[in-house]
Coordinates of C-alpha atoms and ligand atoms in Angstrom, one line a residue:
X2 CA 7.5 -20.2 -46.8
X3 CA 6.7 -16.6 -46.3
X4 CA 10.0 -14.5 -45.9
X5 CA 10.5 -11.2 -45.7
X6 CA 14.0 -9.3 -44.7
X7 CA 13.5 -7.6 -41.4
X8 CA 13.9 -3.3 -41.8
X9 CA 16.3 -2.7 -38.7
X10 CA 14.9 0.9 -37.9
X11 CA 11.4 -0.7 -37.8
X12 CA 12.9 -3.5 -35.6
X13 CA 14.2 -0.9 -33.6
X14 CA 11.2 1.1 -33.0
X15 CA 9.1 -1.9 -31.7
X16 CA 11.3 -2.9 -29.9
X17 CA 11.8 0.3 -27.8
X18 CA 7.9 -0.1 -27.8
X19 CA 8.0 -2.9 -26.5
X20 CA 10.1 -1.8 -23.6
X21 CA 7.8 1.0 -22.9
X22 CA 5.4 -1.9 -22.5
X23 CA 7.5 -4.0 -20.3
X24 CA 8.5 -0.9 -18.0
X25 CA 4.4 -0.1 -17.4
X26 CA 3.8 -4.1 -16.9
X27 CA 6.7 -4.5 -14.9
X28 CA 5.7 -1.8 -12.2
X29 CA 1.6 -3.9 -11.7
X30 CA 2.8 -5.6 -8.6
X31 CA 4.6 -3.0 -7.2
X32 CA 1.8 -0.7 -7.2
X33 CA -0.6 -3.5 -5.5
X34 CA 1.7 -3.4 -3.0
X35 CA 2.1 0.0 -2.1
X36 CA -1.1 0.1 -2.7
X37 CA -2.3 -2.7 -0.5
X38 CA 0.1 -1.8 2.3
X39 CA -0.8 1.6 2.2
X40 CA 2.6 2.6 0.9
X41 CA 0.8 5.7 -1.6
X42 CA -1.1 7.0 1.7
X43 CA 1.6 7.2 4.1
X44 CA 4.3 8.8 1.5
X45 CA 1.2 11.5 0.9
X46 CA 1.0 12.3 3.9
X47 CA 4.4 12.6 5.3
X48 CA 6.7 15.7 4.5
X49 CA 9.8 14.8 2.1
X50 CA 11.5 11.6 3.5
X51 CA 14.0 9.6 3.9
X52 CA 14.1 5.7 3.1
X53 CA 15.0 4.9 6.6
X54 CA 11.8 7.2 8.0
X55 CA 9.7 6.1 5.1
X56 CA 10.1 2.4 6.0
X57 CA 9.7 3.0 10.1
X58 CA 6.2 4.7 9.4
X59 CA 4.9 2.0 6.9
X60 CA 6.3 -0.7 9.0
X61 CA 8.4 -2.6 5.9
X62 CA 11.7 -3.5 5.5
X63 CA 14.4 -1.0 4.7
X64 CA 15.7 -2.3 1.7
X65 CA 12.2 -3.5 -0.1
X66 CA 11.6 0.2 0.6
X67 CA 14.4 1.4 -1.2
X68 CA 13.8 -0.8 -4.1
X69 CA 9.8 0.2 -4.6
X70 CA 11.2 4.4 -4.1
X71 CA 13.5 3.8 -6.6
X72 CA 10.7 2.2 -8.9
X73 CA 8.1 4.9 -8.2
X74 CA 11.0 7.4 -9.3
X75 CA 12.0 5.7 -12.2
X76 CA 8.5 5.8 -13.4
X77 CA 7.4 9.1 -12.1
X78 CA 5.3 8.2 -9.7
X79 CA 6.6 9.9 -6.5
X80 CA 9.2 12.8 -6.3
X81 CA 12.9 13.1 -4.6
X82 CA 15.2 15.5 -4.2
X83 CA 18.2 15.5 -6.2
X84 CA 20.3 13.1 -4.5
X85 CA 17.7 10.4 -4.2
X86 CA 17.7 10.7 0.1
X87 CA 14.0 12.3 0.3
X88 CA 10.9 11.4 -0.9
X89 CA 7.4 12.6 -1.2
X90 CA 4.1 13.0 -3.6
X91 CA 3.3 15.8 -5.2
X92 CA -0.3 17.0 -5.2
X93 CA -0.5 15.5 -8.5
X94 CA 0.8 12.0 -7.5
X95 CA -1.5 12.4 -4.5
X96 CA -4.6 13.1 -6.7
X97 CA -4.0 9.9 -8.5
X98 CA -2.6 7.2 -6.1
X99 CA -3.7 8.1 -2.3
X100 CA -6.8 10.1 -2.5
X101 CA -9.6 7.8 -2.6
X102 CA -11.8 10.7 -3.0
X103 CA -9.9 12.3 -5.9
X104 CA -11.9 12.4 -9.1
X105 CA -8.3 12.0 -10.5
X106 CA -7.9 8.8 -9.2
X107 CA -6.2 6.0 -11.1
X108 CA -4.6 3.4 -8.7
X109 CA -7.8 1.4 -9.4
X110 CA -6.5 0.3 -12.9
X111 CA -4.1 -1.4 -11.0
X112 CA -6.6 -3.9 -9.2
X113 CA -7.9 -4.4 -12.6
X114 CA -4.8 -5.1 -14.0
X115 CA -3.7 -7.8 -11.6
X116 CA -6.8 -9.6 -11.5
X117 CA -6.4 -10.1 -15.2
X118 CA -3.3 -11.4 -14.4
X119 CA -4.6 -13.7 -12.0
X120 CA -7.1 -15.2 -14.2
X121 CA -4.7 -15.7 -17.6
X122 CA -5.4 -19.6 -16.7
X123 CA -9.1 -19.4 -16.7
X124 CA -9.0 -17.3 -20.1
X125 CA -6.2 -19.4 -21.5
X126 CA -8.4 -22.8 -21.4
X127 CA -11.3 -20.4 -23.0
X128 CA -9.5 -19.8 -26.0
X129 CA -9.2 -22.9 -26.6
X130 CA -12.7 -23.8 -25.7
X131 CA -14.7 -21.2 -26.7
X132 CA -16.5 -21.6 -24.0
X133 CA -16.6 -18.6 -21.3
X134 CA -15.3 -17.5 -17.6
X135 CA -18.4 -16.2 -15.5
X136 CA -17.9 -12.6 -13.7
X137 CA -18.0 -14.1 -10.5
X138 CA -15.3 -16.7 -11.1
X139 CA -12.9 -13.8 -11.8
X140 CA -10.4 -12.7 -9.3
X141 CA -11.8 -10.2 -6.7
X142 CA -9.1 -7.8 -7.5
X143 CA -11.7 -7.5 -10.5
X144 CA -14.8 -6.7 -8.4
X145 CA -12.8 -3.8 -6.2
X146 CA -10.7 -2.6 -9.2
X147 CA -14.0 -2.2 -11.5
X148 CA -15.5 0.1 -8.9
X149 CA -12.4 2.2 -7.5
X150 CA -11.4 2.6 -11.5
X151 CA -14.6 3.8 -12.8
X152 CA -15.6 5.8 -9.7
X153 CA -13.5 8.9 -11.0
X154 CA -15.0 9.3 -14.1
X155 CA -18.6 8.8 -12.7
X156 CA -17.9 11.2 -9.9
X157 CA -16.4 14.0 -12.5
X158 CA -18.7 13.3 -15.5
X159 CA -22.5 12.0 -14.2
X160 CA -24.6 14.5 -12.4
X161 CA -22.7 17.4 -13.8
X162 CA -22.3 16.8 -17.7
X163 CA -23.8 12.8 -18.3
X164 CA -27.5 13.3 -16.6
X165 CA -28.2 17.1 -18.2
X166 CA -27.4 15.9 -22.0
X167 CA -30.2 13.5 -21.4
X168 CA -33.6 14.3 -22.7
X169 CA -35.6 14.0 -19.2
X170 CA -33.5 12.5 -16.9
X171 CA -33.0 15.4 -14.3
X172 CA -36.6 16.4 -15.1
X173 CA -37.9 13.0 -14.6
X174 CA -34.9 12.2 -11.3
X175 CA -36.0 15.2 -9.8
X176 CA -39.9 14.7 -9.7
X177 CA -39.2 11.3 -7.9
X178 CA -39.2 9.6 -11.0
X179 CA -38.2 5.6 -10.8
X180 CA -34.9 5.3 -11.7
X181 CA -33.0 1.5 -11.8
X182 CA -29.4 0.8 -12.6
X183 CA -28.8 -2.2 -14.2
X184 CA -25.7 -4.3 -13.9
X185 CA -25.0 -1.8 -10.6
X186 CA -21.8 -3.7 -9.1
X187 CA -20.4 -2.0 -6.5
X188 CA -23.4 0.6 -6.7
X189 CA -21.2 3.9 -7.0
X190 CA -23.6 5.0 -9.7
X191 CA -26.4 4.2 -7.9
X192 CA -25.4 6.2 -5.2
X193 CA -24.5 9.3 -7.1
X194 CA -28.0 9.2 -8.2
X195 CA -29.6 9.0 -5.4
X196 CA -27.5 11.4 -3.4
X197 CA -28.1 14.1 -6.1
X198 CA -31.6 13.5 -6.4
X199 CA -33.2 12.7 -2.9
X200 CA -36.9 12.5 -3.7
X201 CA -35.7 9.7 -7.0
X202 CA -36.5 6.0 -6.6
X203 CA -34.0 4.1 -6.5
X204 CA -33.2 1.0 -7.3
X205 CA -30.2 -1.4 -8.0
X206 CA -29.7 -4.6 -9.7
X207 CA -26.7 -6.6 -10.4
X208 CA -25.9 -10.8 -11.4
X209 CA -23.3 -11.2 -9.0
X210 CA -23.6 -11.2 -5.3
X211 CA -20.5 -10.5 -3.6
X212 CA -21.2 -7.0 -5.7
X213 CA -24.7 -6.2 -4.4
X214 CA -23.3 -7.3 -0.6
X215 CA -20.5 -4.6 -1.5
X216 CA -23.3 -2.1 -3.0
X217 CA -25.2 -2.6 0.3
X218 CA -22.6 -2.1 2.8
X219 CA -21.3 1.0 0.8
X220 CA -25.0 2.4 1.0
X221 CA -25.1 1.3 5.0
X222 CA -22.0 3.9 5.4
X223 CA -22.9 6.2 3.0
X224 CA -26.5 6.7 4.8
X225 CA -28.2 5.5 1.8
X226 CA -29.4 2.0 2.9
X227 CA -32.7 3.4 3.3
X228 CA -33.3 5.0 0.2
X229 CA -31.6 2.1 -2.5
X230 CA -33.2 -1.0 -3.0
X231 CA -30.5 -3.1 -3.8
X232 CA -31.5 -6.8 -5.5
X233 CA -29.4 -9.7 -6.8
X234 CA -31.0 -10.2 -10.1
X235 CA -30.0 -10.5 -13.7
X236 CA -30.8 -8.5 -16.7
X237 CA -33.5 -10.3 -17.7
X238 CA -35.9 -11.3 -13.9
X239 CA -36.0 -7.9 -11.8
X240 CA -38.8 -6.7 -10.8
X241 CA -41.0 -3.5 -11.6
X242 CA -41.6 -0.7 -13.5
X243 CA -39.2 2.5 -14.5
X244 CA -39.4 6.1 -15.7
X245 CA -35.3 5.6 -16.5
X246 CA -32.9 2.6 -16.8
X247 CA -29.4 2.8 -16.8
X248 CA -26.7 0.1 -18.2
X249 CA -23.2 1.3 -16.7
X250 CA -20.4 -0.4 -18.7
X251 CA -22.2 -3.6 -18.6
X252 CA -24.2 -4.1 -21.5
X253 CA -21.4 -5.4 -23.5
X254 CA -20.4 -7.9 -20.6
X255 CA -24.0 -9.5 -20.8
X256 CA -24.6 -12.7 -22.8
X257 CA -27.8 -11.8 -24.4
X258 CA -27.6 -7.7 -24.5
X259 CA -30.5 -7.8 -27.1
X260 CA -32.6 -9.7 -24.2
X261 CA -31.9 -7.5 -21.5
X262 CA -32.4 -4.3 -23.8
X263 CA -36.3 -6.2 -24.6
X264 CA -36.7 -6.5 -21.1
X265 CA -35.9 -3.3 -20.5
X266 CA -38.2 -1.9 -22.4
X267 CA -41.1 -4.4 -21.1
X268 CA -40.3 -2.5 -17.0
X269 CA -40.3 0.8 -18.7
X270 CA -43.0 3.2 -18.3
X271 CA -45.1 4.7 -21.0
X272 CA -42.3 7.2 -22.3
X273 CA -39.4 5.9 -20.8
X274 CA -35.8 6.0 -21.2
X275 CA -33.1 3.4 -21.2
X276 CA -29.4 4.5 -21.2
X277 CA -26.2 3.2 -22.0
X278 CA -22.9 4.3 -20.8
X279 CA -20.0 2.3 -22.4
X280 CA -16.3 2.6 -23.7
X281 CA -16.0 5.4 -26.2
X282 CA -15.1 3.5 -29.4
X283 CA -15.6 3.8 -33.3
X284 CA -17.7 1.5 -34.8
X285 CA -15.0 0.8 -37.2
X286 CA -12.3 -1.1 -35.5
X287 CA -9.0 -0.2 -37.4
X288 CA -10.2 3.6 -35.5
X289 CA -9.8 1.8 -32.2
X290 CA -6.4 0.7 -32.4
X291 CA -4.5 3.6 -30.2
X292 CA -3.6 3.4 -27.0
X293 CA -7.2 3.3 -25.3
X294 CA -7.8 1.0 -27.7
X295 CA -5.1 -1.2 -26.7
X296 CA -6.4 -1.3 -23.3
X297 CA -9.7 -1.5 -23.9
X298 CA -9.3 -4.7 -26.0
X299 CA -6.9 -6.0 -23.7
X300 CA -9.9 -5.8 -20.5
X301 CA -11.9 -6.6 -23.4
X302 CA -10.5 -10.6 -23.8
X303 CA -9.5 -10.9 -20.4
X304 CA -13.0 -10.1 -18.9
X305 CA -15.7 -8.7 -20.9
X306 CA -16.0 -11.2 -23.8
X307 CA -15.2 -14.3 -21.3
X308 CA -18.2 -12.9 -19.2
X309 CA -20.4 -12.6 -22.0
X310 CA -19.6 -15.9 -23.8
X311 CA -20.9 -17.6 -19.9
X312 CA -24.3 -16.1 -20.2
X313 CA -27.2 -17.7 -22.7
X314 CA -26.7 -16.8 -26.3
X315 CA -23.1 -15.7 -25.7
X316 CA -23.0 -12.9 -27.8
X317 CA -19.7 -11.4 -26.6
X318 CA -20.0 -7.8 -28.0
X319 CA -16.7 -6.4 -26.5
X320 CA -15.6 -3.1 -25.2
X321 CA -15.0 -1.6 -28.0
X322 CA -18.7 -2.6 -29.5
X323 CA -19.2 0.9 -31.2
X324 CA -22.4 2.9 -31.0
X325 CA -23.9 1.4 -34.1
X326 CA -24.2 -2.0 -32.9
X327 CA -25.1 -0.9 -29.1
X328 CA -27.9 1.5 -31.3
X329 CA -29.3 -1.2 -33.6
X330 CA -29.3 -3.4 -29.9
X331 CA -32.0 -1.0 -28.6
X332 CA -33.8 -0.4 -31.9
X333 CA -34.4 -4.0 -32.6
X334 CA -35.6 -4.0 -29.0
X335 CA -38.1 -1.1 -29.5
X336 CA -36.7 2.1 -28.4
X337 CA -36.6 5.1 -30.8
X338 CA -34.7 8.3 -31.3
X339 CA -31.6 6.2 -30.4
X340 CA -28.5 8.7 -30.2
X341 CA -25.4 9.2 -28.6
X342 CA -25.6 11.8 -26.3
X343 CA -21.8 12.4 -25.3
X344 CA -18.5 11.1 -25.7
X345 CA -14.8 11.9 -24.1
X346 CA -11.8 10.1 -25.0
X347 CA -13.2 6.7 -22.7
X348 CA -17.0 7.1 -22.7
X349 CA -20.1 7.4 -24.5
X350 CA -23.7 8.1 -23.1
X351 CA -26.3 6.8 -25.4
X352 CA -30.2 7.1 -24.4
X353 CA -33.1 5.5 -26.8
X354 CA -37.1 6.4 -25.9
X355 CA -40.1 3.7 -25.3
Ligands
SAM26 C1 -17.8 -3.9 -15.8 S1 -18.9 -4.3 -14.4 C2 -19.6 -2.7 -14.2 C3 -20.3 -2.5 -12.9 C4 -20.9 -1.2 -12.6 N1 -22.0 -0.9 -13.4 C5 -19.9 -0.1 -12.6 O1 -20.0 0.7 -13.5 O2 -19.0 0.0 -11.8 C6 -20.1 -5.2 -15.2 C7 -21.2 -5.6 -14.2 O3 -22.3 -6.3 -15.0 C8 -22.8 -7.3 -14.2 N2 -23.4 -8.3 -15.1 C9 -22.9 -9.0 -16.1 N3 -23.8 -9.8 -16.7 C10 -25.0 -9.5 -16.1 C11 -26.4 -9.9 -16.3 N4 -26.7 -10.7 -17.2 N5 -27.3 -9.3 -15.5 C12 -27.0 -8.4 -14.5 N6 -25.7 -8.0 -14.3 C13 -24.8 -8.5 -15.1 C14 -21.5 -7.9 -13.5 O4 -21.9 -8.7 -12.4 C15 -20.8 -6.6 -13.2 O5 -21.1 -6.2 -11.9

């Protein structure tokens, strides 16, 4: 038998680890909740608080109220006075939990987060299996919590610094060049795209249909119905040709990314580009293991490999793929000149050539 004699100061230090661990888990449901019964909006928008004034204006019970403020506080997610009998959000708290605008936002992870949870059956049998959960059988919490959690960092990083570090892609947008985002979901890309670039064509694609309903009715409201074609459609059967296609955070989730990369390049243009925006990771995996890591492989096994593994070929690339392999995906395919183009501490933007 292997033994070895446990070092008490290393016991102690996972173990208060582990705590930390516990603490973040432990608050998931509460922050569905306040977020689903609109508990972050109202507390932003009233002045400091008290429990009993809190509860009357969210319409909950007194003492569930108390509870969840006393949670918020403990984590630092809303503010109090000294003697715990107000309550409020700070701009800051604000920025990340009620405004749905905010490029701060982060109560999105949350929806992620508990659909994960929802689905630990589904990806429990898979283990053992092998075999692989399809996007669509996935919570819904998934679907909505993909969207509101990515939105930020497309609203803060795309137009402004994603599109110009591209070699064409605001030359080729802005001369109403065909532009088609793969894998579109939601469509929040999509419509950043075509809002900042109104003579673009436009046009969205995604596997799942509950998604391209969602894209649709986002367009309807946003005034963009018109100008997006939005299809149901995997990787591998759209229709048309391209000046630029774009793979947002989904490449990795596809089955058969070296298929879809070869078919991308087939409904490109003489010229064209295809480009890749995926979780920032090192190609060599012992660099991933931080706390983005942690997460990333975490979503990783719970939805991206499980998604991949239900497609033909199954090649389950993960979240934290590195550029090399998503490179050698598009070389292999055809492109050329492929580079990474930018990277912060959670994405990458690579782009490869026809
Ligand atoms: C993590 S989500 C990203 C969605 C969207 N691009 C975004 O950034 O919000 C991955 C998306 O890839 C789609 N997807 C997975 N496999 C696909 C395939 N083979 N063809 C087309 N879309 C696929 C899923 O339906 C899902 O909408």
């Amino acid at each position: 038998m292997f033994e070895q004699k446990i070092d008490v100061e290393s016991l102690k230090k996972l173990q208060w680890k582990i705590m930390q661990n516990v603490a973040a888990g432990a608050i998931i449901p509460l922050m569905r909740i306040g977020d689903e019964l609109g508990l972050f909006k109202i507390l932003g928008e009233c002045k400091p608080t008290t429990i009993k004034q809190f509860s009357k204006a969210a319409d909950i019970d007194q003492r569930y109220c108390q509870e969840w403020l006393y949670a918020m506080s403990a984590a630092g997610f809303c503010s109090h006075n000294k003697t715990l009998t107000k309550f409020h959000l700070s701009p800051e708290q604000k920025a990340v939990f009620s405004n749905e605008d905010s490029p701060a936002l982060m109560i999105g992870a949350y929806d992620v987060l508990s659909g994960n949870i929802h689905n630990i059956e589904k990806v429990k049998k898979a283990f053992k299996t092998g075999a692989g959960v399809p996007y669509g059988e996935s919570h819904p919490c998934i679907f909505q919590g993909t969207a509101r959690f990515f939105r930020p960092s497309y609203s803060s990083n795309l137009i402004q610094k994603w599109l110009p570090k591209l070699s064409k892609a605001v030359e080729i947008l802005e001369n109403g060049g065909r532009f088609a985002d793969i894998g579109c979901g939601f469509g929040l890309s999509t419509m950043m795209i075509a809002e900042a670039f109104p003579d673009a064509k436009i046009s969205g694609f995604d596997i799942h249909e509950p998604s391209i309903k969602s894209a649709k009715k986002y367009a309807v409201d946003a005034g963009l119905d018109q100008v997006i074609s939005y299809k149901v459609s995997d990787a591998k059967s759209y229709t048309g040709e391209f000046e630029l296609l774009a793979f947002f955070d989904c490449l990795h989730d596809m089955g058969d990314p070296l298929g879809a990369a070869k078919y991308a390049y087939n409904h490109l243009s003489k010229d064209g580009y295809i480009i890749l925006i995926e979780p920032t990771a090192s190609d060599d995996p012992s660099e991933n293991l931080n706390t983005i890591g942690q997460m990333y492989y975490s979503f990783s096994t719970m939805g991206c490999v499980p998604t991949s593994k239900s497609q033909e070929i199954g090649l389950a690339l993960g979240a934290q793929a590195g550029p090399k392999k998503l490179m050698d995906i598009l070389l292999e395919a055809g492109f050329k000149d492929a580079k990474v183009v930018y990277k912060n501490a959670t994405n990458m933007v690579i782009e490869a050539q026809k």
